[in-house]
Amino acid sequence: MEKFMLFFRGSDVYQPGQSPETLQNLKEKMIHWLTDLSEQGTHVASEPLETTGKQVFGSGKTVMDGPFGKSREIVGGCTIVQAKDLDAAIEIAKGCPILESNANIEVRPIQGM
């Protein structure tokens, strides 16, 4: 099995004006989805990200405040899954409930070190 990183971007849930109920509903759906992945043996790790942060640039090590681009491009979290290949990892991503909130998921293979 190979490992893949799923990057979650651009969910409407994280746009201003969303109700606490909407946020809680998505959180519950995500927990259920991740529990299912764990039971199937495909879930490795997951972490939501805060909306704040910094970027460090180039050899001058310039530090700038976030967010990091347009709000639709900000990574809101990530999950690592195990799958036999990229197509199987994409199928796992298609089951993620965050897609119901107009998000997109980037699926990338993790290189071995």
XYZ file of C-alpha atoms in Angstrom:
113
model
C 0.000 0.000 0.000
C 1.135 3.516 -0.787
C 0.450 6.637 1.274
C -1.356 9.683 -0.097
C -1.949 13.153 1.334
C -5.386 14.689 0.872
C -5.349 18.496 1.121
C -8.751 20.087 1.831
C -9.270 23.527 0.278
C -11.972 26.123 -0.149
C -14.899 24.837 1.902
C -17.878 27.226 2.059
C -18.197 26.207 5.708
C -15.154 28.310 6.573
C -16.426 31.439 4.815
C -17.672 34.306 7.022
C -21.250 34.083 8.253
C -21.595 30.316 8.638
C -23.663 29.167 11.582
C -22.176 27.098 14.419
C -24.698 24.394 13.498
C -23.292 24.187 9.958
C -19.761 23.855 11.303
C -20.820 21.202 13.818
C -22.701 19.252 11.142
C -19.622 19.080 8.913
C -17.409 18.159 11.868
C -19.701 15.244 12.750
C -19.760 14.037 9.132
C -15.960 14.247 8.937
C -15.553 12.276 12.173
C -17.887 9.579 10.831
C -15.996 9.424 7.500
C -12.613 9.206 9.252
C -13.931 6.518 11.609
C -15.064 4.499 8.588
C -11.621 4.898 6.985
C -9.963 3.758 10.220
C -12.174 0.673 10.367
C -11.217 -0.117 6.743
C -7.525 0.267 7.600
C -6.933 3.128 5.158
C -6.723 6.113 7.556
C -3.232 7.063 8.752
C -3.600 10.584 10.198
C -5.703 13.758 9.966
C -5.371 17.311 11.220
C -7.509 20.408 10.728
C -5.551 23.642 10.420
C -6.069 27.009 12.063
C -6.883 29.916 9.745
C -3.808 31.877 10.877
C -0.139 31.301 10.209
C 3.012 32.633 8.578
C 5.059 31.996 5.444
C 8.851 32.033 5.251
C 10.306 32.980 1.844
C 13.643 32.385 0.145
C 17.228 32.679 1.246
C 16.461 35.981 2.978
C 14.006 34.104 5.187
C 11.410 36.856 4.855
C 8.384 36.176 7.060
C 4.872 37.239 5.995
C 1.474 36.887 7.633
C -1.211 34.567 6.260
C -3.741 33.637 5.039
C -1.913 32.416 2.012
C -3.728 33.481 -1.124
C -7.384 33.601 -2.025
C -9.701 32.131 0.594
C -10.732 29.368 -1.845
C -7.073 28.266 -2.036
C -6.321 28.071 1.685
C -5.615 24.568 2.965
C -8.067 23.924 5.807
C -6.733 20.520 6.764
C -5.165 17.327 5.544
C -5.523 13.583 5.828
C -3.072 10.803 5.048
C -4.563 7.591 3.667
C -3.174 4.274 2.475
C -4.327 2.980 -0.898
C -3.068 0.613 -3.572
C -2.632 3.443 -6.113
C -3.623 7.017 -6.992
C -6.967 5.947 -8.455
C -7.892 4.172 -5.214
C -6.856 7.250 -3.192
C -9.057 9.415 -5.426
C -12.001 7.112 -4.743
C -11.380 7.526 -1.009
C -11.324 11.320 -1.457
C -14.622 11.231 -3.374
C -16.304 9.903 -0.225
C -15.233 12.866 1.902
C -18.181 14.934 3.174
C -16.239 18.190 2.847
C -17.020 18.031 -0.884
C -20.662 18.768 0.010
C -19.523 22.247 1.109
C -18.073 23.240 -2.278
C -14.521 22.295 -1.257
C -11.891 20.623 -3.374
C -9.445 17.914 -2.408
C -5.944 17.638 -3.824
C -4.658 14.043 -3.716
C -0.873 13.637 -3.767
C 1.355 10.565 -3.412
C 3.807 10.743 -0.505
C 7.403 10.015 -1.490
C 9.352 7.612 0.643
C 12.439 9.078 2.309
